[in-house]
Structure formats: structure tokens, C-alpha cells
XYZ file of C-alpha atoms in Angstrom:
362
model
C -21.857 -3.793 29.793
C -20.627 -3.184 25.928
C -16.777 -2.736 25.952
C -15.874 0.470 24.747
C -13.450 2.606 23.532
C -11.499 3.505 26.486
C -8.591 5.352 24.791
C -7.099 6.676 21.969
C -2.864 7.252 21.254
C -1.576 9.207 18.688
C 1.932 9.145 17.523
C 3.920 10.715 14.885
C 7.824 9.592 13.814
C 10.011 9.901 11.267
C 11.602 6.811 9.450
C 15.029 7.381 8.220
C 15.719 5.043 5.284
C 19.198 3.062 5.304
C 19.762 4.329 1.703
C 18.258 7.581 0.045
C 15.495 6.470 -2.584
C 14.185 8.210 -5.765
C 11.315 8.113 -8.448
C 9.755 10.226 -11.174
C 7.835 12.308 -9.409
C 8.868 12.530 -5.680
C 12.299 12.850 -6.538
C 15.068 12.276 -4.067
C 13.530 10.619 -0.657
C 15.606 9.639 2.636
C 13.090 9.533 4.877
C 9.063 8.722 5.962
C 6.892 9.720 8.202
C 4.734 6.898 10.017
C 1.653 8.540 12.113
C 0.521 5.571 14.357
C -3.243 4.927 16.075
C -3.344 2.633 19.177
C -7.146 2.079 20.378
C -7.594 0.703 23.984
C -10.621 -0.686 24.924
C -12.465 -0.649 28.275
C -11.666 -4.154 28.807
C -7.649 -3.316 28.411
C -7.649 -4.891 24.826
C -5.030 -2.754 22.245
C -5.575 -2.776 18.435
C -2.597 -0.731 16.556
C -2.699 1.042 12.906
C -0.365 3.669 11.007
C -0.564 5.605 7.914
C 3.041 6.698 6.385
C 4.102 9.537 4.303
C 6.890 9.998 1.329
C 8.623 12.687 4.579
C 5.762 16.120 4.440
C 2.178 15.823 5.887
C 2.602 13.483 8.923
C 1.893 16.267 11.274
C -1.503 17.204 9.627
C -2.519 13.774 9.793
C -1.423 13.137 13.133
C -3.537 16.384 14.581
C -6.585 15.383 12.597
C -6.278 12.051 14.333
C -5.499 12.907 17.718
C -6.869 16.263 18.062
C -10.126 15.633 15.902
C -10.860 12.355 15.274
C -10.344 10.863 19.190
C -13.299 12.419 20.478
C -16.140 11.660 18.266
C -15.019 8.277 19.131
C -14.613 7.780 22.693
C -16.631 5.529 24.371
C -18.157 3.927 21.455
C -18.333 -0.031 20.777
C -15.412 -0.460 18.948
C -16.688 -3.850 17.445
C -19.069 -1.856 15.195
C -16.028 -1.260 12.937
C -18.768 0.063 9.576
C -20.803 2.439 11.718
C -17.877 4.129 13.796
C -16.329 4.336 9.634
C -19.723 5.811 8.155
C -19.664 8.241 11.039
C -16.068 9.499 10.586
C -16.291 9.667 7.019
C -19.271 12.066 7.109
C -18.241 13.917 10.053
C -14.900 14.738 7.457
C -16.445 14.810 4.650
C -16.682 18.281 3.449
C -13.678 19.413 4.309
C -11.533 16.546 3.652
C -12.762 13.480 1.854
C -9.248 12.764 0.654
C -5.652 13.781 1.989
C -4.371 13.775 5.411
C -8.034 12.940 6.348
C -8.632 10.114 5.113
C -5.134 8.406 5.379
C -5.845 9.420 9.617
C -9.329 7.364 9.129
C -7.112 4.789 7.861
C -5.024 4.681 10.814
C -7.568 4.516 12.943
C -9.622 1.837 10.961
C -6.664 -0.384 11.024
C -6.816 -0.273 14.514
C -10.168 -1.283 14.830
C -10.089 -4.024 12.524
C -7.169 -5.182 14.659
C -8.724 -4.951 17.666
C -11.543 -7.021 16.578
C -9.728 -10.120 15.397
C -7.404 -9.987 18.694
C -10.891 -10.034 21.195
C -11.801 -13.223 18.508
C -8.042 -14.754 19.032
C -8.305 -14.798 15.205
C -5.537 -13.989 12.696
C -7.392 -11.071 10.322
C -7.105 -12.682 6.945
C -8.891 -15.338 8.892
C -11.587 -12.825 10.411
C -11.990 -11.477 7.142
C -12.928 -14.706 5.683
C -9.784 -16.626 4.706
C -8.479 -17.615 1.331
C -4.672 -18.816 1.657
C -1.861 -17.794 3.966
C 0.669 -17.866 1.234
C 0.784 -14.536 -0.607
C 2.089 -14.044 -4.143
C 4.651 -11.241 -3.846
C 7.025 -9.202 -5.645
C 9.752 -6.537 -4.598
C 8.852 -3.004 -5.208
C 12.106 -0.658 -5.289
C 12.405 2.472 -5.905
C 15.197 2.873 -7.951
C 15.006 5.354 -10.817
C 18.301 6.085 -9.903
C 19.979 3.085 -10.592
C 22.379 1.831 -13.269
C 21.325 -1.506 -15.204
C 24.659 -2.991 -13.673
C 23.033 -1.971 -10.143
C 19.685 -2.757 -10.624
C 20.914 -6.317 -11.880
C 22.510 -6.541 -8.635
C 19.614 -5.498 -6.379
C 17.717 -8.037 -7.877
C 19.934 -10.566 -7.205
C 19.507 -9.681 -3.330
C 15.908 -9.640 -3.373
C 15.756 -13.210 -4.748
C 18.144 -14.298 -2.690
C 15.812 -12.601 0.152
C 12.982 -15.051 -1.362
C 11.569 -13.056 -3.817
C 10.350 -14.159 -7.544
C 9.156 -11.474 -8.921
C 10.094 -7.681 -9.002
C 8.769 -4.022 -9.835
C 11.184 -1.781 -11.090
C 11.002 2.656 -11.577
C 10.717 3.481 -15.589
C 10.221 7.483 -16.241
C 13.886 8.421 -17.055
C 14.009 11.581 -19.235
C 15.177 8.914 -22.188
C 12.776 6.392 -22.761
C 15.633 4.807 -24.307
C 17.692 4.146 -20.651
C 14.337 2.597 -19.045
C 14.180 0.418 -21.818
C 18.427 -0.575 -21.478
C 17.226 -1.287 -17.812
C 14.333 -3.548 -18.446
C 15.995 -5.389 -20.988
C 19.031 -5.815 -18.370
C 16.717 -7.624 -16.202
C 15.199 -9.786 -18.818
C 18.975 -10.883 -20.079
C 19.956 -11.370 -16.577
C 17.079 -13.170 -15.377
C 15.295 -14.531 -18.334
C 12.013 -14.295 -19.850
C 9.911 -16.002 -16.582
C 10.341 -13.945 -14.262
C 7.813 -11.779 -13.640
C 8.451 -7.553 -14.454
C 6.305 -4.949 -13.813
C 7.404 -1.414 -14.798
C 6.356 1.674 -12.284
C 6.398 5.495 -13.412
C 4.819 6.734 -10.387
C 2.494 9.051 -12.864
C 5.762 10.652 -14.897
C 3.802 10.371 -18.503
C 1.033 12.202 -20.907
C -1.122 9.899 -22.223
C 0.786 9.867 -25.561
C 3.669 9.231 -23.687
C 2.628 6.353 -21.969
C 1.216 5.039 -25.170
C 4.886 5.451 -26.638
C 6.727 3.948 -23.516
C 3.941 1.119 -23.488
C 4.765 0.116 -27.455
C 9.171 0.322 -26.140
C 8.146 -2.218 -23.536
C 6.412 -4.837 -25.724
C 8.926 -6.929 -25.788
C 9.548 -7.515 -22.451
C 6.112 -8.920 -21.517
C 5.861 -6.953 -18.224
C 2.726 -8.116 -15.917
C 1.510 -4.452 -15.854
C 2.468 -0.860 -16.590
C 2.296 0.781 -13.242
C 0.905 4.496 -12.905
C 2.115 5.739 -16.055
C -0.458 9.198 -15.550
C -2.078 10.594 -12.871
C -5.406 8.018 -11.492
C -7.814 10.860 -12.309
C -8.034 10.480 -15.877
C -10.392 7.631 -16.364
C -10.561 7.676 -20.527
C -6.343 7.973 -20.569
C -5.734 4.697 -19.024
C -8.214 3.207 -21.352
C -6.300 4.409 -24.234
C -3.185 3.040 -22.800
C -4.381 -0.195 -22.152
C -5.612 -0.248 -25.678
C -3.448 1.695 -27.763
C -0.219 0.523 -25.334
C -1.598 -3.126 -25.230
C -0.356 -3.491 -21.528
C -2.635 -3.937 -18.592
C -2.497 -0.714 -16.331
C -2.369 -1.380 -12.412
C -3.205 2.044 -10.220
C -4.797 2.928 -7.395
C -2.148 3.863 -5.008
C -2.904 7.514 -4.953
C -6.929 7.117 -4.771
C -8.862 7.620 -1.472
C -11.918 5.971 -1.587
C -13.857 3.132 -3.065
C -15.965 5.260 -5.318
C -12.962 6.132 -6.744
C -11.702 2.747 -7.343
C -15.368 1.844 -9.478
C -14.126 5.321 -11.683
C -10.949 3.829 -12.361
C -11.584 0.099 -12.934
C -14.710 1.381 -15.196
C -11.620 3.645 -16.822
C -9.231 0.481 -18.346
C -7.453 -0.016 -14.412
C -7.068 -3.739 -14.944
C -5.127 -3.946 -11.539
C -6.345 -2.032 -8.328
C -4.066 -1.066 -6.115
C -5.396 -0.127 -3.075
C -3.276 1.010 -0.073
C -4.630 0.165 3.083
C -2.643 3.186 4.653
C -4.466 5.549 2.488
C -7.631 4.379 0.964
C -9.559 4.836 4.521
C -8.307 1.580 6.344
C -9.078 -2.283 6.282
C -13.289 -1.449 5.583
C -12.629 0.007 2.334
C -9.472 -1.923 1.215
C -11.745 -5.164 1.360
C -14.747 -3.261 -0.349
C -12.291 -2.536 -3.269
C -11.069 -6.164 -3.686
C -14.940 -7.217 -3.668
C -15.542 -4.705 -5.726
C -13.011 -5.722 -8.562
C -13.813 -9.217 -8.052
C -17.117 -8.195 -9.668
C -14.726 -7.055 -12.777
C -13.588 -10.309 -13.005
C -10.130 -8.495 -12.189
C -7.646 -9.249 -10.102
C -6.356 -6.890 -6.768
C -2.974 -6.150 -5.692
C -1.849 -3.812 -3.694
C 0.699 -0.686 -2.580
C 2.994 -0.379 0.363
C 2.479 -2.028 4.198
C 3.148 -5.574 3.101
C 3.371 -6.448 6.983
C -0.521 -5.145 7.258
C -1.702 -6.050 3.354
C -0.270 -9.696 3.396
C -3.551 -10.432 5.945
C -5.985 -8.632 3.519
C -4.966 -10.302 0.191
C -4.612 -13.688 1.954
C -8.472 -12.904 2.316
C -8.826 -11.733 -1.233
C -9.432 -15.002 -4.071
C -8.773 -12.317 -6.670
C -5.454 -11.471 -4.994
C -2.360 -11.284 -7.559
C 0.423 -9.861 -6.041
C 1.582 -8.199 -3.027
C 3.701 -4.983 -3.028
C 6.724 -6.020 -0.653
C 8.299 -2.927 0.421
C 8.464 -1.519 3.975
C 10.032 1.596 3.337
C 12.408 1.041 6.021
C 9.631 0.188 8.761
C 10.771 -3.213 8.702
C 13.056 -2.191 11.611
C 10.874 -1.397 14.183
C 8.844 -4.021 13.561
C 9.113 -7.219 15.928
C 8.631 -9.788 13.661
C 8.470 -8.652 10.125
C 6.824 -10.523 7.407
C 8.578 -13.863 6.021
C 8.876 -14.559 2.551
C 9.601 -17.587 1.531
C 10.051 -18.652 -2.531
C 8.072 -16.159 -3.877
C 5.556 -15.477 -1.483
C 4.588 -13.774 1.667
C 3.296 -15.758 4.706
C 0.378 -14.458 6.866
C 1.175 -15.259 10.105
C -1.529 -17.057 12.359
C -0.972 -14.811 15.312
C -4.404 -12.870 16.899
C -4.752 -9.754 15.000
C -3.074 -8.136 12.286
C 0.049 -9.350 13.591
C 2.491 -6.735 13.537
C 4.108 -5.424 16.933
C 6.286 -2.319 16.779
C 8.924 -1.708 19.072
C 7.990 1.486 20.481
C 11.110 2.120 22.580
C 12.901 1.647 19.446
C 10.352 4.343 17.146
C 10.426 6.378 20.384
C 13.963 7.975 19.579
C 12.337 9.266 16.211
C 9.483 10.847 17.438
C 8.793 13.805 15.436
């Protein structure tokens, strides 16, 4: 008989973060919302996925999930991860083929996908096709609201946590203090280090353009977000009037999306697998800019992404940021001189503690 799916859990908590965080955009953040998908099978097999939130919208996405998703997918082979996918994302399609919809598919896809390399007693980034283990990584903060002196000494920390390489918030209302803070970083830590620059979409296009030209000097690996991801012909005139590649992607929802905005000057996708529909589409997108001849990185999850990119020859470098999920996760990812390890355990590998999320249930 063909195992099926037997079961379906939603949850929904909410994350406090050990210290308040802030960007350009989203202002002021001190807390996030996980939604979480487990998927038992008929054989008593679990596979576990989560989407997250910047602290609005969890509940929306949990009831799509639970209340909406669950039953067009109960006692279906949950091996067939592309057709249950195909189904879900036309069943949604006209009334959500973005938002809370598709960051529950993503949930739920996750899930799948780590069902199906726990049943092989695979690793995923092995079940996807394996590349390398060892993940190039950098530390994403968000920290806008930091002093130069400060984000000097965060830095510090990270590296001493392993890291190499670091992603810091530019979008100040004076282009003049993000460029103090980036040169900061390039006095304190010289000129090999890699620096990427994040504005979480804070710019016009002239703007960006502007702020691009400021950061010339300090030979940063990309300019992240610096407009909103639907505006396909202003990130080519950034990357060629601002003469810095231009990594987005975090805010997109599907892979046709993705083609729009690598066609548009995106030189670095950055899928997140929380929010881009799941593991299917995340690997789709990699592929996908692999035919660009262009590198993949990628946004939030680290403990989840690690295993795609360590699947991905085009990877470049991982987003290492848990956004305070760190602590409710068993064993969280180790990072070790620079990069992040893929561990070799059956599945995806990460293993909340659910008595520990269970006094933040929302």
C-alpha cells in the first residue's frame, strides 16, 4: 500500500528577539512570528517546515495552512513532492499567488521535502544532488540603528563566532552616516573582508544610483535591495549607472518572478525558502540562475538554506541570521572559519524543541 499522508500539525508562535532590531523600512522589530508545518505519514514518518514573519501576518498564514491547505492534502503520497506543489499552487492561485499563501505552501513544502530525505536516511543537500557541505557564509544584522563604534564591535563578535564576511543596514536619512559606517568597517577590518550593504528597499532609483557612486570605494560584494524587486528596468540602471552588482529576491514569491528580476540587472538571487513557495521552487531558482551564469545566495533560515546551497554549484553566500530561532532549535547550524556546515543527519536536519516554542504559542 502507498504511504500516505496521515496527518497534518499546524502551529503558530511568537519569537521574542534577545535585543530589539531595526531597518529602513520595517522600522523598530522585537519580535517574529514562526508558523510551523509537521506532516506525518501513514507509516509514522514526521517531516517539519516553518515560514516566519517580521511580528504581523502569522495568523493568516497559519489558518490558510491548517484550516485550508490540510485537507486537499490528506491522504495523498507525500513522496510526489511536484504534483502535491502544482496542485496547491493552482488550488491558491487566484486568490493568493503571493502573501500569506504562498509563504504557508512554503511551510508545508519544506515539510515534504524533509520527509522525503528522512524515509531515504539521506541528508537533503545530499537528496537534492550534493555539491559541498561547507557553505560560504556571511552575518546578516540588522542594525540601522547602530553607531560605527557599535557596529565595529558587533563585528568583532560575529568573527569571533566564525564568521568572515558580513552584511550590514545602509538607508540612514544621511547618506553621509551610512557611508561613516561602511568606511568604519573597512578601517577596522581592512580591505578583504567581504561587505555587502542592505537597504531593505529604502531608495528611488536615483537614489540608489547616488548611494551606489558614495559606496565605490569600499568595494562591497553587492548592493542589497536598494528599491522595491518589482521594478525590473531600475535595478538595471543601478547596476549600470551605480556600477555595483544588485542582489534581491527576498521579497519575491515565485520563480517566474525570479526570471523578471534576473532578466532586470538582479545579479544575485536571493531566494527565501520560507517565502518563495518551499524547497521545489528555491532549487528551481538556483537552476534557473545557473542558466545566467549567476551566482545564488540566499535570505533568512540559514539552519534550512545551508542544505539547499550545499546543493547549489552556483552558491555564493549564505545569509546567517536566525532571527532569534536559533534558541529553540536543538542543534543549530555550526560555522566554522567562514562557512556553514551541512550536517549529514537524515533530513533537513533541524529539530525544534517544542516544549520550549510551546510557552510562546500565539
Amino acid at each position: 500500500m502507498t504511504t500516505q499522508i496521515a496527518h497534518v500539525k499546524t502551529d503558530h508562535f511568537l519569537i521574542p528577539l534577545p535585543h530589539a532590531l531595526e531597518d529602513s523600512m520595517h522600522g523598530r522589530m522585537t519580535r517574529f512570528e514562526v508558523v510551523t508545518s509537521r506532516v506525518l505519514d501513514s507509516d509514522g514518518a514526521e517531516g517539519v517546515g516553518y515560514t516566519f514573519t517580521c511580528g504581523v501576518n502569522g495568523g493568516a498564514i497559519a489558518d490558510i495552512l491548517g484550516r485550508e491547505m490540510t485537507p486537499l492534502v490528506m491522504g495523498r503520497d507525500p513522496s510526489l513532492v511536484e504534483a502535491i506543489w502544482k496542485d496547491l499552487w493552482w488550488a491558491f492561485h487566484y486568490g493568493g499567488r503571493g502573501g500569506p499563501t504562498v509563504l504557508a505552501l512554503s511551510a508545508f513544502d519544506m515539510a515534504l521535502w524533509d520527509l522525503k530525505a528522512k524515509r531515504a536516511g539521506l541528508p537533503l543537500w545530499r537528496l537534492l544532488g550534493g555539491f559541498d557541505a561547507n557553505v560560504p557564509c556571511y552575518a546578516g544584522g540588522i542594525d540601522l540603528h547602530l553607531t560605527p563604534d557599535e557596529l565595529v564591535a558587533q563585528t568583532h563578535e560575529n568573527i569571533d563566532k566564525g564568521h568572515r564576511a558580513i552584511k550590514m543596514k545602509v538607508g540612514r536619512d544621511l547618506l553621509r552616516e551610512d557611508v561613516a559606517k561602511l568606511a568604519a568597517l573597512r578601517d577596522a577590518f581592512g580591505p578583504d573582508m567581504a561587505l555587502m550593504a542592505d537597504a531593505n528597499m529604502k531608495f528611488t532609483v536615483d537614489g540608489a544610483i547616488r548611494a551606489a557612486k558614495a559606496f565605490a570605494d569600499f568595494d562591497l560584494t553587492w548592493f542589497e535591495e536598494p528599491i522595491p524587486p518589482e521594478d525590473p528596468a531600475g535595478h538595471r540602471r543601478i547596476l549600470t549607472e551605480g556600477g555595483i552588482p544588485v542582489a534581491s529576491g527576498e521579497n519575491l514569491r515565485s520563480l517566474w518572478e525570479f526570471r523578471t528580476a534576473i532578466e532586470g540587472g538582479v545579479t544575485f538571487p536571493e531566494p527565501d525558502v520560507t517565502n518563495c513557495g518551499g524547497v521545489t521552487p528555491f532549487m528551481k531558482i538556483a537552476r534557473l540562475a545557473e542558466a545566467f551564469h549567476l551566482p545564488v545566495t540566499s535570505h533568512g533560515a540559514h539552519d534550512i538554506t545551508v542544505q539547499l546551497l550545499a546543493a547549489c554549484p552556483n552558491r555564493s553566500y549564505l545569509e546567517a541570521h536566525g532571527f532569534g530561532l536559533e534558541n529553540y532549535i536543538e542543534k543549530p547550524v555550526e560555522i566554522v572559519d567562514g562557512h556553514a556546515i551541512a550536517p549529514d543527519r537524515p533530513g533537513h536536519g533541524v529539530v525544534f524543541d517544542w516544549d520550549k516554542l510551546e510557552t510562546l504559542r500565539a
